[in-house]
CSV table of C-alpha atoms in Angstrom, one decimal:
chain,number,residue,atom,x,y,z
A,257,MET,CA,2.3,-93.5,166.5
A,258,TYR,CA,-0.2,-95.6,168.9
A,259,ALA,CA,2.6,-95.1,171.1
A,260,ASP,CA,2.5,-92.0,171.9
A,261,LEU,CA,-1.0,-91.9,173.0
A,262,THR,CA,-0.9,-92.3,177.0
A,263,VAL,CA,-1.5,-95.7,178.3
A,264,ASN,CA,-4.8,-94.7,179.4
A,265,GLN,CA,-5.8,-93.3,176.0
A,266,PHE,CA,-4.5,-97.1,174.2
A,267,LEU,CA,-6.5,-98.9,176.7
A,268,ASP,CA,-9.5,-96.7,175.1
A,269,ALA,CA,-8.7,-97.1,172.7
A,270,LEU,CA,-8.6,-101.3,172.4
A,271,ALA,CA,-11.5,-101.5,174.2
A,272,SER,CA,-14.3,-99.3,171.7
A,273,LYS,CA,-15.7,-101.3,169.0
A,274,GLU,CA,-12.9,-99.6,166.0
A,275,PRO,CA,-11.8,-103.6,165.5
A,276,VAL,CA,-7.9,-101.1,165.3
A,277,PRO,CA,-6.0,-101.3,167.8
A,278,GLY,CA,-7.1,-105.5,168.7
A,279,GLY,CA,-5.4,-107.9,170.3
A,280,GLY,CA,-2.3,-107.8,167.1
A,281,SER,CA,-2.0,-104.7,169.0
A,282,GLY,CA,-2.5,-106.5,172.4
A,283,ALA,CA,0.3,-109.0,171.8
A,284,ALA,CA,3.2,-106.5,170.7
A,285,LEU,CA,2.7,-104.8,173.5
A,286,GLY,CA,2.2,-106.8,174.9
A,287,GLY,CA,6.1,-108.7,174.5
A,288,ALA,CA,7.0,-104.9,174.2
A,289,LEU,CA,5.8,-104.7,178.1
A,290,ALA,CA,8.2,-107.9,178.3
A,291,ALA,CA,11.5,-107.2,176.6
A,292,ALA,CA,11.2,-103.9,179.1
A,293,LEU,CA,11.0,-105.7,181.7
A,294,VAL,CA,14.4,-107.7,180.2
A,295,SER,CA,16.4,-104.4,179.6
A,296,MET,CA,15.1,-103.5,183.8
A,297,VAL,CA,17.0,-106.6,185.0
A,298,CYS,CA,20.3,-106.1,182.5
A,299,ASN,CA,20.3,-102.4,183.6
A,300,LEU,CA,20.1,-103.5,187.2
A,301,THR,CA,22.8,-105.9,186.6
A,302,ILE,CA,25.2,-103.8,184.7
A,303,GLY,CA,27.6,-102.5,187.3
A,304,LYS,CA,26.7,-104.4,190.4
A,305,LYS,CA,29.0,-105.2,192.4
A,306,GLY,CA,29.2,-109.0,192.3
A,307,TYR,CA,27.4,-109.5,188.6
A,308,GLU,CA,31.4,-108.4,187.2
A,309,ALA,CA,31.5,-111.8,185.2
A,310,VAL,CA,28.3,-111.6,183.5
A,311,GLU,CA,28.3,-107.9,182.7
A,312,ARG,CA,29.3,-108.2,179.8
A,313,GLU,CA,27.3,-111.0,178.3
A,314,MET,CA,24.5,-109.3,180.3
A,315,GLU,CA,25.2,-105.5,178.1
A,316,GLY,CA,25.3,-108.0,175.1
A,317,LEU,CA,21.4,-109.1,176.0
A,318,LEU,CA,20.3,-105.4,176.6
A,319,VAL,CA,21.3,-104.7,173.4
A,320,GLU,CA,19.3,-106.8,171.9
A,321,SER,CA,15.8,-106.5,174.3
A,322,GLU,CA,16.0,-102.6,174.1
A,323,ALA,CA,16.0,-102.8,169.7
A,324,ILE,CA,13.0,-106.0,170.3
A,325,ARG,CA,11.1,-103.4,172.7
A,326,LYS,CA,11.7,-101.0,170.0
A,327,GLU,CA,11.4,-102.6,166.8
A,328,LEU,CA,7.7,-103.8,168.7
A,329,PRO,CA,5.8,-100.6,168.8
A,330,GLN,CA,6.5,-100.4,164.9
A,331,LEU,CA,5.0,-104.3,164.7
A,332,LEU,CA,1.7,-102.5,166.8
A,333,GLU,CA,1.6,-100.2,163.6
A,334,ALA,CA,1.7,-101.8,160.7
A,335,ASP,CA,0.3,-104.6,161.7
A,336,THR,CA,-3.2,-101.9,161.7
A,337,GLN,CA,-1.9,-100.6,158.9
A,338,ALA,CA,-2.1,-104.9,157.3
A,339,TYR,CA,-5.7,-105.2,159.0
A,340,ALA,CA,-6.4,-101.1,156.6
A,341,ARG,CA,-5.7,-103.0,153.8
A,342,VAL,CA,-7.1,-106.6,153.5
A,343,MET,CA,-10.8,-104.4,154.6
A,344,GLU,CA,-9.5,-101.9,151.8
A,345,ALA,CA,-9.7,-104.9,149.5
A,346,TYR,CA,-12.6,-106.0,150.5
A,347,ARG,CA,-14.5,-102.9,150.2
A,348,MET,CA,-13.5,-103.0,146.1
A,349,PRO,CA,-16.1,-102.9,143.5
A,350,ARG,CA,-17.5,-107.3,142.6
A,351,ALA,CA,-20.1,-106.2,140.0
A,352,SER,CA,-18.3,-108.0,137.3
A,353,GLU,CA,-16.2,-111.0,136.6
A,354,GLU,CA,-13.5,-109.2,136.4
A,355,GLU,CA,-13.7,-106.8,138.8
A,356,LYS,CA,-14.1,-109.8,141.4
A,357,GLN,CA,-10.9,-111.8,139.9
A,358,ALA,CA,-9.6,-107.9,140.4
A,359,ARG,CA,-11.4,-108.5,144.0
A,360,GLU,CA,-9.9,-111.7,145.3
A,361,ALA,CA,-6.5,-111.3,143.8
A,362,ALA,CA,-5.6,-108.1,145.9
A,363,MET,CA,-7.8,-110.2,149.0
A,364,GLN,CA,-5.0,-113.5,148.8
A,365,GLU,CA,-1.9,-110.7,148.7
A,366,ARG,CA,-3.1,-108.3,152.0
A,367,LEU,CA,-4.5,-111.3,153.4
A,368,LYS,CA,-0.5,-112.8,152.9
A,369,GLU,CA,0.4,-109.3,154.0
A,370,ALA,CA,-1.6,-110.0,157.0
A,371,ALA,CA,-0.5,-112.8,158.1
A,372,GLU,CA,3.5,-112.3,157.8
A,373,VAL,CA,3.0,-109.3,160.1
A,374,PRO,CA,1.6,-110.6,163.4
A,375,LEU,CA,4.4,-113.5,162.7
A,376,ARG,CA,7.3,-111.3,163.1
A,377,ILE,CA,5.6,-109.3,166.3
A,378,ALA,CA,5.8,-113.6,167.6
A,379,GLU,CA,9.6,-113.9,166.4
A,380,ARG,CA,10.2,-110.6,168.4
A,381,CYS,CA,8.4,-112.3,171.3
A,382,ALA,CA,10.0,-115.2,171.2
A,383,ARG,CA,13.3,-113.7,170.7
A,384,VAL,CA,12.3,-112.0,174.4
A,385,VAL,CA,11.2,-115.0,176.5
A,386,ALA,CA,14.9,-116.8,174.8
A,387,LEU,CA,16.5,-113.9,176.2
A,388,ALA,CA,14.2,-113.6,179.8
A,389,LEU,CA,17.0,-117.3,180.1
A,390,PRO,CA,20.0,-115.7,180.5
A,391,ALA,CA,18.2,-112.8,182.7
A,392,ALA,CA,17.4,-114.9,185.4
A,393,ARG,CA,19.6,-117.6,185.2
A,394,MET,CA,22.9,-114.1,185.8
A,395,GLY,CA,21.0,-111.4,185.7
A,396,ASN,CA,20.7,-109.7,189.6
A,397,LYS,CA,18.5,-111.9,192.1
A,398,TRP,CA,16.6,-109.3,193.3
A,399,ALA,CA,14.6,-109.0,189.6
A,400,VAL,CA,14.4,-112.5,189.1
A,401,SER,CA,10.5,-112.3,189.2
A,402,ASP,CA,10.8,-109.6,186.2
A,403,ALA,CA,12.7,-111.9,184.5
A,404,GLY,CA,10.5,-114.9,184.9
A,405,VAL,CA,7.5,-112.3,184.5
A,406,GLY,CA,9.3,-111.0,180.5
A,407,ALA,CA,8.7,-114.6,179.2
A,408,LEU,CA,5.4,-115.2,180.7
A,409,LEU,CA,4.0,-111.8,178.5
A,410,ALA,CA,6.6,-113.0,175.6
A,411,GLU,CA,5.6,-116.7,175.7
A,412,ALA,CA,1.5,-115.0,175.5
A,413,SER,CA,2.3,-112.8,173.2
A,414,LEU,CA,3.7,-114.6,171.3
A,415,GLN,CA,0.9,-117.6,170.6
A,416,SER,CA,-1.8,-114.4,170.9
A,417,ALA,CA,-0.3,-113.0,167.9
A,418,LEU,CA,-0.2,-116.4,166.3
A,419,LEU,CA,-3.6,-116.6,166.5
A,420,ASN,CA,-3.5,-113.8,164.6
A,421,VAL,CA,-1.4,-115.0,162.0
A,422,GLU,CA,-4.0,-118.2,161.5
A,423,ILE,CA,-7.0,-115.8,161.6
A,424,ASN,CA,-6.0,-114.9,158.3
A,425,LEU,CA,-4.2,-118.2,156.6
A,426,ALA,CA,-7.6,-118.9,157.4
A,427,SER,CA,-9.2,-117.4,154.5
A,428,ILE,CA,-5.7,-118.1,152.1
A,429,LYS,CA,-6.1,-120.5,149.9
A,430,ASP,CA,-2.5,-120.8,148.5
A,431,ALA,CA,-1.9,-124.3,150.0
A,432,ALA,CA,2.2,-124.4,150.4
A,433,TYR,CA,1.9,-121.2,152.0
A,434,VAL,CA,-0.3,-122.1,154.2
A,435,GLU,CA,1.3,-125.5,155.4
A,436,GLY,CA,4.5,-123.7,155.3
A,437,MET,CA,3.6,-121.1,157.6
A,438,ARG,CA,2.2,-123.6,160.4
A,439,GLN,CA,5.6,-125.0,160.2
A,440,ARG,CA,7.0,-121.6,161.5
A,441,MET,CA,4.5,-121.5,163.7
A,442,VAL,CA,4.6,-124.6,165.3
A,443,SER,CA,9.0,-124.7,165.4
A,444,LEU,CA,8.0,-121.5,167.6
A,445,VAL,CA,6.0,-122.0,169.0
A,446,GLU,CA,7.8,-125.6,170.5
A,447,GLU,CA,11.0,-123.7,171.8
A,448,ALA,CA,9.2,-120.9,173.2
A,449,VAL,CA,7.5,-123.1,175.6
A,450,ARG,CA,10.7,-124.7,176.1
A,451,THR,CA,12.4,-121.1,177.1
A,452,LYS,CA,9.6,-120.1,179.3
A,453,ALA,CA,9.7,-123.8,181.5
A,454,GLU,CA,12.9,-123.2,182.6
A,455,VAL,CA,12.8,-119.5,182.9
A,456,MET,CA,10.5,-120.7,185.2
A,457,GLU,CA,12.4,-123.2,187.3
A,458,ALA,CA,15.1,-120.3,187.6
A,459,VAL,CA,12.4,-118.0,188.7
A,460,HIS,CA,11.5,-120.2,191.4
A,461,ARG,CA,15.1,-121.9,192.1
A,462,THR,CA,16.2,-117.9,193.0
A,463,ILE,CA,12.4,-116.6,195.5
A,464,ASN,CA,12.6,-120.1,197.3
A,465,GLY,CA,16.3,-121.2,196.9
B,80,MET,CA,-0.3,-92.2,187.3
B,81,TYR,CA,1.8,-93.9,185.7
B,82,ALA,CA,-0.9,-94.7,183.1
B,83,ASP,CA,-1.2,-90.9,182.4
B,84,LEU,CA,2.3,-92.1,181.1
B,85,THR,CA,2.3,-92.4,176.2
B,86,VAL,CA,2.6,-95.7,176.3
B,87,ASN,CA,7.0,-95.3,175.0
B,88,GLN,CA,7.2,-93.2,178.7
B,89,PHE,CA,5.9,-95.8,180.5
B,90,LEU,CA,8.3,-98.5,178.3
B,91,ASP,CA,10.8,-96.6,179.4
B,92,ALA,CA,10.6,-96.2,182.7
B,93,LEU,CA,10.0,-99.8,182.8
B,94,ALA,CA,13.2,-100.6,181.1
B,95,SER,CA,15.3,-98.6,182.8
B,96,LYS,CA,17.6,-99.5,186.4
B,97,GLU,CA,15.1,-97.4,188.7
B,98,PRO,CA,12.6,-100.7,190.3
B,99,VAL,CA,9.7,-99.4,189.8
B,100,PRO,CA,7.8,-100.0,187.8
B,101,GLY,CA,8.8,-103.9,187.2
B,102,GLY,CA,6.9,-106.8,187.0
B,103,GLY,CA,4.3,-106.4,189.1
B,104,SER,CA,3.5,-102.8,186.8
B,105,GLY,CA,3.9,-105.0,183.4
B,106,ALA,CA,1.1,-107.8,185.4
B,107,ALA,CA,-1.0,-105.0,186.0
B,108,LEU,CA,-1.3,-102.7,182.8
B,109,GLY,CA,-0.9,-107.0,180.8
B,110,GLY,CA,-4.2,-107.5,182.7
B,111,ALA,CA,-5.7,-103.9,181.6
B,112,LEU,CA,-4.5,-105.1,178.2
B,113,ALA,CA,-6.6,-108.9,178.6
B,114,ALA,CA,-9.0,-106.7,179.6
B,115,ALA,CA,-10.3,-104.0,177.4
B,116,LEU,CA,-9.4,-107.0,174.5
B,117,VAL,CA,-13.0,-108.6,176.6
B,118,SER,CA,-14.2,-104.8,176.7
B,119,MET,CA,-13.6,-104.8,172.9
B,120,VAL,CA,-15.5,-107.4,172.0
B,121,CYS,CA,-19.0,-107.1,174.2
B,122,ASN,CA,-18.9,-103.7,171.9
B,123,LEU,CA,-18.2,-105.4,168.3
B,124,THR,CA,-21.0,-107.6,169.3
B,125,ILE,CA,-23.9,-105.7,171.1
B,126,GLY,CA,-26.0,-104.5,168.5
B,127,LYS,CA,-24.7,-106.6,165.5
B,128,LYS,CA,-27.1,-108.2,164.0
B,129,GLY,CA,-28.0,-111.7,164.2
B,130,TYR,CA,-26.2,-111.4,167.7
B,131,GLU,CA,-29.5,-110.1,169.5
B,132,ALA,CA,-30.0,-113.2,171.5
B,133,VAL,CA,-27.0,-112.5,173.7
B,134,GLU,CA,-26.7,-108.4,173.6
B,135,ARG,CA,-27.8,-108.6,177.1
B,136,GLU,CA,-25.1,-111.2,178.9
B,137,MET,CA,-23.5,-109.2,175.9
B,138,GLU,CA,-23.5,-106.0,178.5
B,139,GLY,CA,-23.7,-107.2,181.0
B,140,LEU,CA,-20.0,-108.4,180.7
B,141,LEU,CA,-18.6,-105.4,178.9
B,142,VAL,CA,-19.7,-103.9,182.8
B,143,GLU,CA,-17.1,-106.3,184.2
B,144,SER,CA,-15.1,-105.7,181.9
B,145,GLU,CA,-15.3,-102.5,181.7
B,146,ALA,CA,-14.4,-102.7,185.3
B,147,ILE,CA,-11.3,-104.1,185.6
B,148,ARG,CA,-9.9,-102.1,183.1
B,149,LYS,CA,-10.4,-99.4,184.6
B,150,GLU,CA,-9.3,-101.0,188.5
B,151,LEU,CA,-6.2,-101.8,187.3
B,152,PRO,CA,-4.4,-99.6,186.1
B,153,GLN,CA,-4.7,-98.3,190.0
B,154,LEU,CA,-4.2,-101.6,191.5
B,155,LEU,CA,-0.9,-101.1,189.3
B,156,GLU,CA,-0.1,-97.6,191.4
B,157,ALA,CA,-0.5,-99.1,194.4
B,158,ASP,CA,1.5,-102.1,194.1
B,159,THR,CA,4.4,-99.5,193.4
B,160,GLN,CA,3.5,-97.8,196.3
B,161,ALA,CA,2.9,-100.9,198.5
B,162,TYR,CA,6.6,-101.9,197.1
B,163,ALA,CA,8.3,-97.9,197.9
B,164,ARG,CA,7.2,-98.8,202.4
B,165,VAL,CA,8.3,-102.0,202.1
B,166,MET,CA,12.0,-100.0,200.9
B,167,GLU,CA,11.3,-97.1,203.8
B,168,ALA,CA,11.3,-100.2,206.4
B,169,TYR,CA,14.4,-102.0,204.6
B,170,ARG,CA,16.3,-98.9,205.7
B,171,MET,CA,15.1,-97.9,209.5
B,172,PRO,CA,17.9,-97.5,212.0
B,173,ARG,CA,18.9,-100.6,212.6
B,174,ALA,CA,21.4,-99.5,215.8
B,175,SER,CA,19.8,-100.5,218.9
B,176,GLU,CA,17.8,-104.2,219.6
B,177,GLU,CA,14.7,-101.6,220.1
B,178,GLU,CA,15.5,-100.4,216.6
B,179,LYS,CA,16.0,-104.3,215.2
B,180,GLN,CA,13.0,-105.1,216.2
B,181,ALA,CA,10.9,-102.1,215.2
B,182,ARG,CA,12.4,-102.5,211.4
B,183,GLU,CA,11.1,-105.6,211.5
B,184,ALA,CA,7.6,-105.1,212.6
B,185,ALA,CA,7.1,-102.5,210.4
B,186,MET,CA,9.4,-104.8,207.3
B,187,GLN,CA,6.6,-108.0,208.1
B,188,GLU,CA,3.9,-106.0,207.8
B,189,ARG,CA,4.7,-104.1,204.4
B,190,LEU,CA,5.6,-106.9,202.8
B,191,LYS,CA,2.2,-108.4,203.4
B,192,GLU,CA,0.5,-105.3,202.0
B,193,ALA,CA,3.3,-105.8,199.1
B,194,ALA,CA,1.7,-109.0,198.7
B,195,GLU,CA,-2.0,-108.5,198.8
B,196,VAL,CA,-1.0,-105.9,196.1
B,197,PRO,CA,-0.9,-108.5,193.4
B,198,LEU,CA,-2.4,-111.5,195.1
B,199,ARG,CA,-5.5,-108.4,193.7
B,200,ILE,CA,-4.5,-107.9,190.6
B,201,ALA,CA,-3.4,-111.9,190.2
B,202,GLU,CA,-7.6,-112.2,190.9
B,203,ARG,CA,-8.4,-109.6,188.5
B,204,CYS,CA,-6.3,-111.6,185.5
B,205,ALA,CA,-8.4,-114.3,186.8
B,206,ARG,CA,-12.3,-113.1,186.4
B,207,VAL,CA,-11.0,-111.2,183.0
B,208,VAL,CA,-10.0,-115.4,182.0
B,209,ALA,CA,-13.3,-116.4,183.1
B,210,LEU,CA,-14.6,-113.3,181.1
B,211,ALA,CA,-13.4,-114.0,178.4
B,212,LEU,CA,-15.4,-117.5,177.9
B,213,PRO,CA,-18.5,-116.3,177.4
B,214,ALA,CA,-17.0,-113.1,175.1
B,215,ALA,CA,-15.3,-116.6,173.1
B,216,ARG,CA,-18.2,-118.2,172.7
B,217,MET,CA,-21.6,-115.7,172.1
B,218,GLY,CA,-19.7,-112.6,170.7
B,219,ASN,CA,-19.2,-111.0,167.5
B,220,LYS,CA,-16.9,-114.3,165.6
B,221,TRP,CA,-14.7,-111.9,164.2
B,222,ALA,CA,-13.9,-110.4,166.9
B,223,VAL,CA,-13.6,-114.5,168.4
B,224,SER,CA,-8.8,-113.9,168.2
B,225,ASP,CA,-9.4,-110.9,170.8
B,226,ALA,CA,-11.3,-112.8,172.8
B,227,GLY,CA,-8.4,-115.1,173.0
B,228,VAL,CA,-5.6,-112.8,173.6
B,229,GLY,CA,-7.7,-111.1,176.2
B,230,ALA,CA,-7.4,-114.9,177.4
B,231,LEU,CA,-3.6,-115.6,177.2
B,232,LEU,CA,-2.9,-112.4,178.0
B,233,ALA,CA,-5.0,-112.0,181.4
B,234,GLU,CA,-3.3,-116.1,182.1
B,235,ALA,CA,0.3,-114.7,181.0
B,236,SER,CA,-0.9,-111.3,183.8
B,237,LEU,CA,-2.4,-113.9,186.5
B,238,GLN,CA,0.8,-115.7,186.3
B,239,SER,CA,3.3,-113.1,186.6
B,240,ALA,CA,1.8,-111.2,189.8
B,241,LEU,CA,1.6,-114.6,191.3
B,242,LEU,CA,5.7,-114.6,191.2
B,243,ASN,CA,5.5,-110.7,192.6
B,244,VAL,CA,2.7,-112.5,195.2
B,245,GLU,CA,5.7,-115.1,195.9
B,246,ILE,CA,8.7,-113.0,196.2
B,247,ASN,CA,6.7,-111.4,199.2
B,248,LEU,CA,6.0,-114.6,200.7
B,249,ALA,CA,10.0,-115.6,200.5
B,250,SER,CA,10.5,-112.8,203.4
B,251,ILE,CA,7.2,-113.3,205.6
B,252,LYS,CA,7.3,-115.1,209.2
B,253,ASP,CA,4.1,-115.2,209.8
B,254,ALA,CA,4.1,-119.0,208.4
B,255,ALA,CA,-0.5,-119.3,208.3
B,256,TYR,CA,-0.8,-115.9,206.3
B,257,VAL,CA,1.8,-117.2,204.3
B,258,GLU,CA,-0.2,-120.7,204.1
B,259,GLY,CA,-3.1,-119.8,202.9
B,260,MET,CA,-2.2,-117.3,200.2
B,261,ARG,CA,-0.6,-120.2,199.1
B,262,GLN,CA,-3.8,-122.1,199.2
B,263,ARG,CA,-5.4,-119.1,197.6
B,264,MET,CA,-2.7,-118.6,194.5
B,265,VAL,CA,-2.7,-122.3,193.9
B,266,SER,CA,-6.3,-123.0,193.3
B,267,LEU,CA,-6.4,-119.1,191.6
B,268,VAL,CA,-3.8,-120.5,188.9
B,269,GLU,CA,-5.9,-124.2,188.7
B,270,GLU,CA,-9.6,-122.0,187.7
B,271,ALA,CA,-7.5,-120.0,185.1
B,272,VAL,CA,-5.7,-122.0,182.9
B,273,ARG,CA,-8.1,-124.8,182.9
B,274,THR,CA,-11.0,-121.8,181.4
B,275,LYS,CA,-8.0,-120.0,179.1
B,276,ALA,CA,-7.7,-124.2,177.6
B,277,GLU,CA,-11.5,-124.2,177.5
B,278,VAL,CA,-11.3,-120.3,175.1
B,279,MET,CA,-8.9,-121.1,173.1
B,280,GLU,CA,-10.8,-124.5,172.2
B,281,ALA,CA,-13.5,-122.1,171.6
B,282,VAL,CA,-11.5,-119.8,169.9
B,283,HIS,CA,-9.8,-122.1,167.5
B,284,ARG,CA,-13.7,-123.8,166.5
B,285,THR,CA,-14.3,-120.9,164.8
B,286,ILE,CA,-11.6,-119.5,163.6
B,287,ASN,CA,-10.9,-123.0,161.2
B,288,GLY,CA,-14.8,-124.4,161.7
């Protein structure tokens, strides 16, 4: 598992000329960092004097942010595997007409898988942006900037994951499929951009208020 | 060093109720991920057929992106130390008027240090956004989305670092100092937002073009 590498080893692997880990992995890890920060805000709020009224809600947030934080490193792994499967299909023989057709069919199928993993990463990141909002509004005010960083990194990771969806969609010939994916992408982005702005407003109000 | 933890251990530490590592660390690591992705694009371009004309430029980019990638984990460390020094001053005795004054003077000095480290992180992230632009425009087109992810994560990390500058500025009483810092923050953000948009334009043109 990539998440068992040290941070420095992972950065080395990312910077290297190997195509994986790459941008999709960066998106997944960025989302995991963001989810961890939302968890931190919850952990700094639960049991703290003055925050008794929101404790139940913070416990609910924490369960979800922790689940996403633990899922994203697995999606990072799934993303590198989906890429490897596309490359495997890409290298299939194409001497005869039959081989060409088999290769193309495999490519199309695996490109869809390779688009769906980063879409799943994007969906989890969107959820982290949404969790950052109650964390910023109701969480420990000394940690409000951490909720803000969570929203910023989660939104950028979402957009990053979607670039990886897009790059796969560009080679997929099933127009109805591509259109359906694009619609999901647009609604994810719109919602996340709006929510991030709300988080930042809450953060600035608390910092400067 | 935090960067010697495994990715999972670092995420555990970030999510915990300990205030460090926190948002500043997330910003530094996000910036390091972004720098590594710019390095990856350079590494996937240097020596590749068809990219001979930009090889020299890519080598220059790589030297800089690698330097920043290696500096950011050190700034992460410096950020946690600066925070610890503020907390140390915060806990100084304040029984007598003299003690109160000594404590306040120490606080003010250390808050400035604690604002300057994330500003340095933000400056490095701004540089990564700038490096992502030639990487996206001239680098290996198969890796263009990686340059895009680099710009997205670097810009979000810059904004994240600035939240950590802001939270310290809110307690600093030297108005001229605060004003000077705010001006540097504004120009960093404006430049980075503009450059990120240019990177994304180049990325979408290459993906869909």
